[in-house]
Coordinates of C-alpha atoms in Angstrom, one line a residue:
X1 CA -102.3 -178.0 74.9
X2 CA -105.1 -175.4 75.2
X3 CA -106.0 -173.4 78.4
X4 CA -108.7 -175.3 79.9
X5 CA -106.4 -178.5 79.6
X6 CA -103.3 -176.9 81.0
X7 CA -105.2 -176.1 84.4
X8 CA -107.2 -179.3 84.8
X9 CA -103.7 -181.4 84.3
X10 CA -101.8 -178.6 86.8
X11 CA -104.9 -179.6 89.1
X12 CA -104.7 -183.0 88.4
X13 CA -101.1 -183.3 89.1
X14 CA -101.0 -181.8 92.2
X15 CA -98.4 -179.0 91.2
X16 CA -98.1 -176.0 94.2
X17 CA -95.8 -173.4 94.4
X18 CA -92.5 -175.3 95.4
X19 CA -91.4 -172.9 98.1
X20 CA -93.2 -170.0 100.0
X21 CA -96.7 -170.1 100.6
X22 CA -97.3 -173.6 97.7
X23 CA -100.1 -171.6 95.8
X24 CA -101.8 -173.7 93.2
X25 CA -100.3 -173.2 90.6
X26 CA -103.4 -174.1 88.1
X27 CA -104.9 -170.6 89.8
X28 CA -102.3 -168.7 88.7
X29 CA -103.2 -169.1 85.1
X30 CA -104.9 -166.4 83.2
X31 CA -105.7 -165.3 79.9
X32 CA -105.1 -161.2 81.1
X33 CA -101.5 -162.0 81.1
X34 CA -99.0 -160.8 78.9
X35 CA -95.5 -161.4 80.6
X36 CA -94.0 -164.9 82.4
X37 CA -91.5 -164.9 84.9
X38 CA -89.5 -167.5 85.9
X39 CA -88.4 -166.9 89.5
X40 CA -84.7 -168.3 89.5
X41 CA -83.7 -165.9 92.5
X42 CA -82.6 -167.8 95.0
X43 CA -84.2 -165.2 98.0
X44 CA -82.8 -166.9 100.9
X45 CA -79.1 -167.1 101.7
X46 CA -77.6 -170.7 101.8
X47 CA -80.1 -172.3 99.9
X48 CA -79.4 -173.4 96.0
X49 CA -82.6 -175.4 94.6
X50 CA -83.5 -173.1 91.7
X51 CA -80.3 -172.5 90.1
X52 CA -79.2 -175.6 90.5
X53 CA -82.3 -177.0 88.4
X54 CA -82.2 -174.4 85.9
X55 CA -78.9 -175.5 85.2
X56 CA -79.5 -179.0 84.6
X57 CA -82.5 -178.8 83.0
X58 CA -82.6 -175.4 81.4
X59 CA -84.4 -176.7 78.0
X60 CA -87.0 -178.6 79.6
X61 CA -87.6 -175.6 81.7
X62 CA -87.5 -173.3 78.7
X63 CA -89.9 -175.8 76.4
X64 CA -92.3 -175.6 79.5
X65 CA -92.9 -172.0 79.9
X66 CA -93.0 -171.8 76.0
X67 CA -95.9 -174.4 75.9
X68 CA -97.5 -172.1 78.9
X69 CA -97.3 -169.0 77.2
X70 CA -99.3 -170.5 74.1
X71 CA -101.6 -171.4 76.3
X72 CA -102.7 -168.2 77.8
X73 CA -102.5 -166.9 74.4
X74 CA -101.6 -163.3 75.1
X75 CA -98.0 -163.7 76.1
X76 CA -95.4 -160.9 74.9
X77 CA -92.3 -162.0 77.0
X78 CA -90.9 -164.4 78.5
X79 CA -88.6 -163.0 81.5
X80 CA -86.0 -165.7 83.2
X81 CA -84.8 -163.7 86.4
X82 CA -81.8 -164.7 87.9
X83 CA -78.3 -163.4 89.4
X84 CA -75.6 -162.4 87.5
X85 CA -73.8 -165.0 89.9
X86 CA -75.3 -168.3 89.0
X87 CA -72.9 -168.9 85.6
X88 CA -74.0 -172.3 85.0
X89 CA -77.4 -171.4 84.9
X90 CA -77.2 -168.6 82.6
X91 CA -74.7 -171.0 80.2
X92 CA -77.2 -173.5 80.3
X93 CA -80.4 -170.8 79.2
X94 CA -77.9 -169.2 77.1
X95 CA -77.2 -172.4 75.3
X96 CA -81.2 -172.8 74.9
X97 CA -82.2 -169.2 74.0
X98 CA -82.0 -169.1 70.5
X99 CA -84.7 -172.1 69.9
X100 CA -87.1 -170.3 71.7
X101 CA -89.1 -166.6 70.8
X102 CA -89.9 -163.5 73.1
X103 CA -87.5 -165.0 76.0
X104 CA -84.6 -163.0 78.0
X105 CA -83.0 -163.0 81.0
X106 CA -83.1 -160.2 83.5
X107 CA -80.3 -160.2 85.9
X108 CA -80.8 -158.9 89.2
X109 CA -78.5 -157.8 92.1
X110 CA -77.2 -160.0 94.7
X111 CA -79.6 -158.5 97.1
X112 CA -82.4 -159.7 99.5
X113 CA -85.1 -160.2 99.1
X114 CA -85.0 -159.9 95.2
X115 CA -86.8 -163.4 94.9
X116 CA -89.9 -161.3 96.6
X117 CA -92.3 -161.5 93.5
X118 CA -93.3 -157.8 93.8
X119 CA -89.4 -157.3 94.1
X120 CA -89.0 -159.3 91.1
X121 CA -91.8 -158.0 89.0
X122 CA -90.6 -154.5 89.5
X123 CA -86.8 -154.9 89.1
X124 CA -87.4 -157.2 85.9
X125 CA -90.4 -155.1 84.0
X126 CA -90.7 -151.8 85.9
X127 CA -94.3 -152.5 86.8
X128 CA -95.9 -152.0 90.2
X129 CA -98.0 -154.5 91.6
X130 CA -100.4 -152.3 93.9
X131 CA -100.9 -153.1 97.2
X132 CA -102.8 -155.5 98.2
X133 CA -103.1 -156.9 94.8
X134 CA -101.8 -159.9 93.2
X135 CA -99.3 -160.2 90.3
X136 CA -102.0 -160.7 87.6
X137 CA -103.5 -157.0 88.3
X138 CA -100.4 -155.8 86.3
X139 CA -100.6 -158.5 83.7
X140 CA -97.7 -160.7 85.0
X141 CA -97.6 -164.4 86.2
X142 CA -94.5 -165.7 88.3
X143 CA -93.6 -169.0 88.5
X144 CA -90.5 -170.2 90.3
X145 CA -87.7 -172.7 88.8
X146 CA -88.8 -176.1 90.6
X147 CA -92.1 -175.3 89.9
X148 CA -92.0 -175.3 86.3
X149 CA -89.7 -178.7 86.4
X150 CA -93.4 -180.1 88.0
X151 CA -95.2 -178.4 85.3
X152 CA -92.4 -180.2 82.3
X153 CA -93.2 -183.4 84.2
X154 CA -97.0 -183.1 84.3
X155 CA -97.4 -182.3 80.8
X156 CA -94.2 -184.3 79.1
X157 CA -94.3 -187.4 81.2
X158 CA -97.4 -188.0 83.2
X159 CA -95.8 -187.9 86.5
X160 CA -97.4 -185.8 90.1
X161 CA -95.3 -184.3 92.3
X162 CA -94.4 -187.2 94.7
X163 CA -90.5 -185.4 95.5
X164 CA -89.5 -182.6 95.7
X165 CA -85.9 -181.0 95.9
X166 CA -84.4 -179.2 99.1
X167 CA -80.9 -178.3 100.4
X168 CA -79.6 -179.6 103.2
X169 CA -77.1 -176.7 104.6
X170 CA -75.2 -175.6 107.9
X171 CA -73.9 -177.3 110.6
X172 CA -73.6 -180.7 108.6
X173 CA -70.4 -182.8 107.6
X174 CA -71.7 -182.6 103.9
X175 CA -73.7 -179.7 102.4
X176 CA -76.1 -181.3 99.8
X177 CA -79.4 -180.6 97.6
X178 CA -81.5 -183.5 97.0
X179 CA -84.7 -185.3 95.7
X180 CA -86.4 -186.3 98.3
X181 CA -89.7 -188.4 98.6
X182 CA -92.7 -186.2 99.8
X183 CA -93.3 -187.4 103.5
X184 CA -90.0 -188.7 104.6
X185 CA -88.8 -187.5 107.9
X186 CA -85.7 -184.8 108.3
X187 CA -83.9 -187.2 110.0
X188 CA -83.7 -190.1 107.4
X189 CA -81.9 -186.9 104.8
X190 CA -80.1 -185.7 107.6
X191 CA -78.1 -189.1 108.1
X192 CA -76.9 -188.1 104.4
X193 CA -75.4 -185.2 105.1
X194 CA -74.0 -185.7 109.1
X195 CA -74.5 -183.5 111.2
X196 CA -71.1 -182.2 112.8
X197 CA -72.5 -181.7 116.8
X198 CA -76.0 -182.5 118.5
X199 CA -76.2 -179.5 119.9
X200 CA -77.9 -177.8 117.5
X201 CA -81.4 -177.0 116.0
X202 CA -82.9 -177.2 112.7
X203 CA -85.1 -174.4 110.8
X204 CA -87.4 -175.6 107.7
X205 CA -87.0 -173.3 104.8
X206 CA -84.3 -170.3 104.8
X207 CA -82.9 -168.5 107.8
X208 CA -85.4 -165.3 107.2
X209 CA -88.4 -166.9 106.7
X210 CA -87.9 -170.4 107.8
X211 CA -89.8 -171.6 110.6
X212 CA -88.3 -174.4 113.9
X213 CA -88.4 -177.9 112.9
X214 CA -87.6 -180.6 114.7
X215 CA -86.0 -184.0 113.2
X216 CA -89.8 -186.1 113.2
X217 CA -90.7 -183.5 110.6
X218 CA -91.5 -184.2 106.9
X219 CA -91.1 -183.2 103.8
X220 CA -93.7 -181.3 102.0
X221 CA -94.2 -179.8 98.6
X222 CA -93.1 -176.3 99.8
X223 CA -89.8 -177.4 102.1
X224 CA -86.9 -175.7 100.1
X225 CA -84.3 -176.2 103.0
X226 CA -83.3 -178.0 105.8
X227 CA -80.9 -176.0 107.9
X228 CA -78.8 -176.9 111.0
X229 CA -77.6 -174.5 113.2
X230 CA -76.0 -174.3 116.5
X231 CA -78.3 -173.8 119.4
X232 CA -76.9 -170.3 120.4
X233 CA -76.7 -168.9 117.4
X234 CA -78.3 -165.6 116.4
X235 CA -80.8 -166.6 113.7
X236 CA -82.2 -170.0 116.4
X237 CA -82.1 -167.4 119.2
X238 CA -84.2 -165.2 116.9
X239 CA -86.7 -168.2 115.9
X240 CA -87.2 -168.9 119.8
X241 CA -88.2 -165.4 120.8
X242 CA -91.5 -164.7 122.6
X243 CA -94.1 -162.1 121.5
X244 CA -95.1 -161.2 124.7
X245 CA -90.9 -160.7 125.7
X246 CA -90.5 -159.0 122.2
X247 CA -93.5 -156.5 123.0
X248 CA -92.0 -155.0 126.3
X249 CA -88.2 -155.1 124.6
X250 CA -89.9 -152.9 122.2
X251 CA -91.6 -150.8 124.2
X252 CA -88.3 -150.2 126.8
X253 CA -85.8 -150.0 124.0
X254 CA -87.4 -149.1 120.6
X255 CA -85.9 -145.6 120.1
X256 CA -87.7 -144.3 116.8
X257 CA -84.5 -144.6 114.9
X258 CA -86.6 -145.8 111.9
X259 CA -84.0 -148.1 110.3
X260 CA -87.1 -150.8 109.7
X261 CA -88.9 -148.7 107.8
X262 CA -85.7 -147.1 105.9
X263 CA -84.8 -150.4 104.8
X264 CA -88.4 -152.0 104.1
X265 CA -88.6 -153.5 100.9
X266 CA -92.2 -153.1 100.7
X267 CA -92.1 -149.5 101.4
X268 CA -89.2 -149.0 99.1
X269 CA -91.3 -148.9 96.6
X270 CA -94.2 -147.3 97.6
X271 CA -96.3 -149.6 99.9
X272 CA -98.0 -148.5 103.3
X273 CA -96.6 -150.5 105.3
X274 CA -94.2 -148.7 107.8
X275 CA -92.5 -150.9 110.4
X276 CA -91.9 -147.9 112.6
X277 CA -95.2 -146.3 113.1
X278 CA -96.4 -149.7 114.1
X279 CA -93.8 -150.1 116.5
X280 CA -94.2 -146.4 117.7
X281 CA -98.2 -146.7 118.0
X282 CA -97.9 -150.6 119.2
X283 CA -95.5 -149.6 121.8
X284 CA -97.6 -146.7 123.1
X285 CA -100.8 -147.9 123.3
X286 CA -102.2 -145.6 121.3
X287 CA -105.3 -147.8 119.7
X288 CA -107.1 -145.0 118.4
X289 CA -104.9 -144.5 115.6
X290 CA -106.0 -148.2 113.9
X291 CA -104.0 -147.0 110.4
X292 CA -100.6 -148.7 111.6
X293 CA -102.2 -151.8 112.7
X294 CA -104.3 -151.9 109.7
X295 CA -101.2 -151.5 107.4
X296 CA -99.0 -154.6 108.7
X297 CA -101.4 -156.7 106.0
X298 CA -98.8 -155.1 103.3
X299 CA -96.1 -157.0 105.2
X300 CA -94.3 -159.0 103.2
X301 CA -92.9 -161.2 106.2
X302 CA -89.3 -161.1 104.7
X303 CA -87.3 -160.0 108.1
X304 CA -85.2 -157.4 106.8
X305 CA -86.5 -155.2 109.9
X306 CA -85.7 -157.6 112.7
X307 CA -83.1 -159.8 111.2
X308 CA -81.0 -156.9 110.1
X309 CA -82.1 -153.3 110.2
X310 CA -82.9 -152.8 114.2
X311 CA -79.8 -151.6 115.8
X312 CA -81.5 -152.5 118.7
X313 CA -81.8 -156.1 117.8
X314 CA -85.8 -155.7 118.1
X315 CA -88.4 -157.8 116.4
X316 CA -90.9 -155.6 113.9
X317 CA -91.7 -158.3 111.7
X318 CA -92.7 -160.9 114.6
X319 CA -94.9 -158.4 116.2
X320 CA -96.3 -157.1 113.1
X321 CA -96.8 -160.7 112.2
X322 CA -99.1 -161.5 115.4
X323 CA -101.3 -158.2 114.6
X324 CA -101.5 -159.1 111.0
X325 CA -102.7 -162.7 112.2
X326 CA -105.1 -161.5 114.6
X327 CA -106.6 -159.0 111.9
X328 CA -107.3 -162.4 109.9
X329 CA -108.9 -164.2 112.2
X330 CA -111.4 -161.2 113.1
X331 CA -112.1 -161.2 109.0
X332 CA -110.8 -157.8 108.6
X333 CA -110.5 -157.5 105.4
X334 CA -107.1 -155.8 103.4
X335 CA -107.9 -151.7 103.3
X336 CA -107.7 -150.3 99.9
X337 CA -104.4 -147.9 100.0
X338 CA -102.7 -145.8 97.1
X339 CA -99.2 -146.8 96.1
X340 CA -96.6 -144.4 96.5
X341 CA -93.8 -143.2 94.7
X342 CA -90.4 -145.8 94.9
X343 CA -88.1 -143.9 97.5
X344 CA -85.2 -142.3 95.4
X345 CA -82.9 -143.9 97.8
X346 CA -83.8 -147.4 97.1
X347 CA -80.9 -148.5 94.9
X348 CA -78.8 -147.4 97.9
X349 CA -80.6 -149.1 100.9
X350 CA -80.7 -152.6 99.4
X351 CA -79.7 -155.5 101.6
X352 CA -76.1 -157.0 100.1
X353 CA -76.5 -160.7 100.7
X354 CA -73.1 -160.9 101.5
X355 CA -73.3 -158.2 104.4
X356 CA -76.8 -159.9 105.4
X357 CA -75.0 -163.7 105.4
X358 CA -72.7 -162.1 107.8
X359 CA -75.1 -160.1 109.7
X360 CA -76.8 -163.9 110.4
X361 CA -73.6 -165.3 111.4
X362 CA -73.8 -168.2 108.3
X363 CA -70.5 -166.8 106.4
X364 CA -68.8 -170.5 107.1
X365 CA -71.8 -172.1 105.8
X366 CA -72.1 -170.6 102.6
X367 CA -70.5 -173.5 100.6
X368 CA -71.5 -175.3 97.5
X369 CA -74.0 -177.8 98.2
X370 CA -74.1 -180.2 95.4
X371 CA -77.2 -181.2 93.5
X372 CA -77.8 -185.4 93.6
X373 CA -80.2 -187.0 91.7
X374 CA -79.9 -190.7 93.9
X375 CA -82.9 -192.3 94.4
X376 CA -83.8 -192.2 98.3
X377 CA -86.0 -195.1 99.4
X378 CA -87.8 -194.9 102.8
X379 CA -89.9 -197.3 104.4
X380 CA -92.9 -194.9 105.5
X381 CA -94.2 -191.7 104.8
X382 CA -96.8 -189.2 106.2
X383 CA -98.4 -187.6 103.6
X384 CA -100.0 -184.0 104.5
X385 CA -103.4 -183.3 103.8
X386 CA -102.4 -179.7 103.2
X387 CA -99.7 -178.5 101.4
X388 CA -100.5 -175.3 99.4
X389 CA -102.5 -172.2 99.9
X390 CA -106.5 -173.1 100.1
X391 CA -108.6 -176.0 101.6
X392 CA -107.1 -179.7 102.2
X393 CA -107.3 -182.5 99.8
X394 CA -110.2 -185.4 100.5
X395 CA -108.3 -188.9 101.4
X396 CA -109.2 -191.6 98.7
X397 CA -107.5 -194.2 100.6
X398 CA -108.4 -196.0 103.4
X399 CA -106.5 -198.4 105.9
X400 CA -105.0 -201.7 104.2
X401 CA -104.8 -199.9 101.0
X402 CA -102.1 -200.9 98.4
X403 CA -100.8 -198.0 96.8
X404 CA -98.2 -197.3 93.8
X405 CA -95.7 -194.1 93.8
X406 CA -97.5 -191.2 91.9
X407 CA -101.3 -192.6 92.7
X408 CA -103.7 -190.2 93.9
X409 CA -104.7 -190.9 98.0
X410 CA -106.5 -187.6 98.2
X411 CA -108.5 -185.4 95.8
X412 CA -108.9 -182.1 95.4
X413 CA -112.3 -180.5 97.3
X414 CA -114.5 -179.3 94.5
X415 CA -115.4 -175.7 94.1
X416 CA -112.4 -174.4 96.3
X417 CA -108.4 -173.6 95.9
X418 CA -107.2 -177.5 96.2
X419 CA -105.1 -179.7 94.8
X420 CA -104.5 -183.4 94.9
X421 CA -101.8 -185.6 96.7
X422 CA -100.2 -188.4 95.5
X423 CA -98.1 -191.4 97.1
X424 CA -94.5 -190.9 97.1
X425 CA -93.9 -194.5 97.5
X426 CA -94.7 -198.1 96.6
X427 CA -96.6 -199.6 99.8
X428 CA -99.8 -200.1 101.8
X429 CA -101.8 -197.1 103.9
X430 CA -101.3 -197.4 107.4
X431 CA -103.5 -194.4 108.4
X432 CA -105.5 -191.9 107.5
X433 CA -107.4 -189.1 109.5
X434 CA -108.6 -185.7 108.9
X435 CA -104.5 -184.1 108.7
X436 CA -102.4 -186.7 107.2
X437 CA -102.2 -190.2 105.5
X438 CA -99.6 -192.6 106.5
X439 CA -98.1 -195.7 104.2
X440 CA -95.7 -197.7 104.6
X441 CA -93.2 -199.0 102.1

């Protein structure tokens, strides 16, 4: 397969980023690269996706990024980064290795956030992806472990993403990952895995980054996790917090200890941002010096600085999130800054997972959840128009529509970052309008 087919079937397919931000991954692909990473990290605590694919599939993985490194063409190395931890993921490469050139695995620390990609890139190769920039400017491409599963089933057997894999973690009577059809409601997996009490709320994606759900929610091709935690705990309490309340905590209790910024990943290794100038310049109302507020685009969003670094228990990231946003939305665009040297202390001021698990109150939740492969049928799903990075797919279908699992309802826009959607089920369309397209099994 040469380059210009790889992206048109990547496009074609609908394949996003399966977690984080769901970039296309057709745009990631470029000639100018000479190293591959597979992202196997596992960045959030409780969740289990990754590692629990590469394990069972860890040649069709392997073949995949093989047959995308001959693609680009200028490949040197192929990294796999993963913990030291995950044993039946590294038996399972390790058992595949030797049938394929140019490929190693990198172990990294049990740490957080070591699945950040400019974490990754620099722990695994040494490189520093300067700020602002993207991973290509240093010649890398990352890819995590789910996504490349698409990719093996795009180009081996034909199929679109219609499912996609989560864990279902927490508060439930059975921990569990599973393959989920794209579209179907939280609640219909939740029954799977029983909740133990209804008072409690659930979070969509990891307990740093995640976001409030509620159970009407769907599935979509970037929900990694479904957690369920109790109404008073620290990390809901945290998800429910105000801007406007976290502003004047801030600006009564913030006492300059600079813990946020000590413990930064981002600035770690040399990026501007600097959680507690913004805080000292935000608190103050000091506008004239715009550098602070112009630095929170290097933000990384991970939460290290509110969900475990603030002695205070105050909210850097949220704040810093809200200026960042705000910056957007005005069309200011990123500044061009230097990168720094890494901090000599860095080895010493990572997060341990285990201390950060505890910090978040989830230590009794950090049990196995299982991997199934049972097919879950569902009478109706609502398919997202957008569901990656970039504008919205085009709906195909219209009302009284008869569609098959894995036929397109919505194309890609022409000329822009898009992909295109495909039906997760057998069954007729219900709805469509200018968000979402309903059908029903």
């Amino acid at each position: 397969m040469n380059f210009e087919q790889l992206v048109s079937l990547l496009r074609d397919k609908g394949i996003a980023g399966a977690g984080g931000a769901g970039f296309p991954a057709y745009a990631k692909l470029n000639k100018k690269a000479d190293i591959l990473i597979l992202n196997c990290a596992e960045c959030e605590p409780l969740l289990g996706v990754h590692r629990q694919l590469l394990a069972n599939y860890a040649y069709e993985i392997l073949s995949t990024l093989d047959t995308v490194a001959k693609a680009l063409g200028g490949i040197k190395e192929i990294i796999i980064c993963l913990k030291g931890t995950y044993k039946e993921a590294i038996d399972a490469v390790n058992a595949n290795l030797d049938q394929f050139k140019n490929v190693r695995m990198h172990f990294l620390g049990e740490f957080y956030p070591a699945g950040d990609e400019i974490v990754t890139i620099y722990e695994a190769t040494g490189r520093k992806v300067k700020p602002g920039k993207i991973p290509i400017s240093e010649g890398v491409i990352v890819f995590n472990t789910e996504t490349v599963f698409n990719m093996y089933k795009a180009i081996e057997e034909d199929l679109p993403v219609t499912h996609k894999y989560l864990t279902i973690a927490g508060e439930v009577k059975k921990p569990v990952t599973l393959k989920a059809p794209i579209g179907i409601t939280y609640c219909e997996l939740l029954r799977r895995a029983g909740i133990n009490s209804e008072d409690v709320e659930l979070i969509a994606g990891g307990p740093m980054t995640g976001r409030l759900a509620n159970r009407l929610d769907v599935v979509t091709k970037t929900t990694n996790a479904i957690l369920v935690l109790p109404k008073n705990s620290f990390v809901i309490n945290k998800k429910h917090a105000k801007s406007s309340i976290d502003m004047k905590r801030a600006m009564s209790s913030c006492c300059q200890c600079s813990m946020c910024t000590d413990l930064c990943p981002r600035n770690l290794l040399g990026h501007p941002i600097d959680p507690k100038e913004f805080m000292r310049t935000a608190t103050t109302g000091v506008t004239k010096e715009v550098k602070p507020f112009l630095d929170t685009m290097f933000c990384s969003g991970c939460g290290v600085c509110e969900m475990f670094a603030c002695p205070q228990g105050l909210s850097p990231r949220t704040l810093i999130n809200a200026y960042k946003g705000g910056l957007r939305a005005e069309g200011i665009a990123i500044p061009e800054r230097e990168i720094k040297e890494t901090n000599k202390a860095r080895s010493y001021r990572k997060v341990s997972m285990s201390r950060l698990i505890s910090r978040l109150g989830l230590k009794k939740y950090d049990v196995p959840a299982p991997l199934t492969e049972e097919e879950i049928k569902t009478k109706e799903v609502k398919i997202f128009l957008s569901q990656s990075i970039g504008a919205p797919a085009l709906a195909t279908v219209k009302k009284g529509d008869k569609v098959k699992c894995g036929d397109i309802v919505a194309k890609f826009k022409e000329d822009a970052l898009s992909i295109n959607l495909h039906s997760s089920i057998d069954g007729t369309v219900y709805a469509v309008n200018e968000k979402f397209i309903t059908i029903r099994g």
